[in-house]
């Protein structure tokens, strides 16, 4: 459903792919849950590992006119992961919203799908090297999924 974001790592790349978004029904405040599949592609020389710190994600939704409106930020449940080439994991992130923001999302989506993207802020460590990156993952939440939640 979504397009992936990529970060180059040596001859490989770190791939972030949208998996799912849902609503946490066990929360007092409206809480969105975002799931991303993360993989370090198997290319180049094996035998190294990287540490990935997922700092945050910023959700922006796209209006019918093409503007991108900031909605809120996602916080990862588990921030730090160590990967070797070929390894993968799923990261779960959450964003607490208020009823005003939910009402605005409803206005913007106009009864249709929710489209937008998440800007991910990531730090990658390889030995003593530290690299800060931002990548973008496209999202689409079908009307039926949003309305069921």
mmCIF file of C-alpha atoms in Angstrom, residues 61 70-73 96-106:
data_model
loop_
_atom_site.group_PDB
_atom_site.id
_atom_site.type_symbol
_atom_site.label_atom_id
_atom_site.label_comp_id
_atom_site.label_asym_id
_atom_site.label_seq_id
_atom_site.Cartn_x
_atom_site.Cartn_y
_atom_site.Cartn_z
ATOM 1 C CA UNK A 61 -1.512 14.202 5.494
ATOM 2 C CA UNK A 70 1.406 18.362 9.913
ATOM 3 C CA UNK A 71 -0.727 16.154 12.195
ATOM 4 C CA UNK A 72 1.610 14.975 14.946
ATOM 5 C CA UNK A 73 4.660 12.904 15.714
ATOM 6 C CA UNK A 96 -1.333 10.588 20.608
ATOM 7 C CA UNK A 97 -3.927 12.846 19.004
ATOM 8 C CA UNK A 98 -6.697 14.979 20.412
ATOM 9 C CA UNK A 99 -10.310 15.170 19.286
ATOM 10 C CA UNK A 100 -9.668 18.447 17.428
ATOM 11 C CA UNK A 101 -7.002 16.811 15.236
ATOM 12 C CA UNK A 102 -9.260 13.829 14.548
ATOM 13 C CA UNK A 103 -12.051 16.178 13.460
ATOM 14 C CA UNK A 104 -9.619 17.999 11.143
ATOM 15 C CA UNK A 105 -8.479 14.683 9.617
ATOM 16 C CA UNK A 106 -12.136 13.833 8.964
#
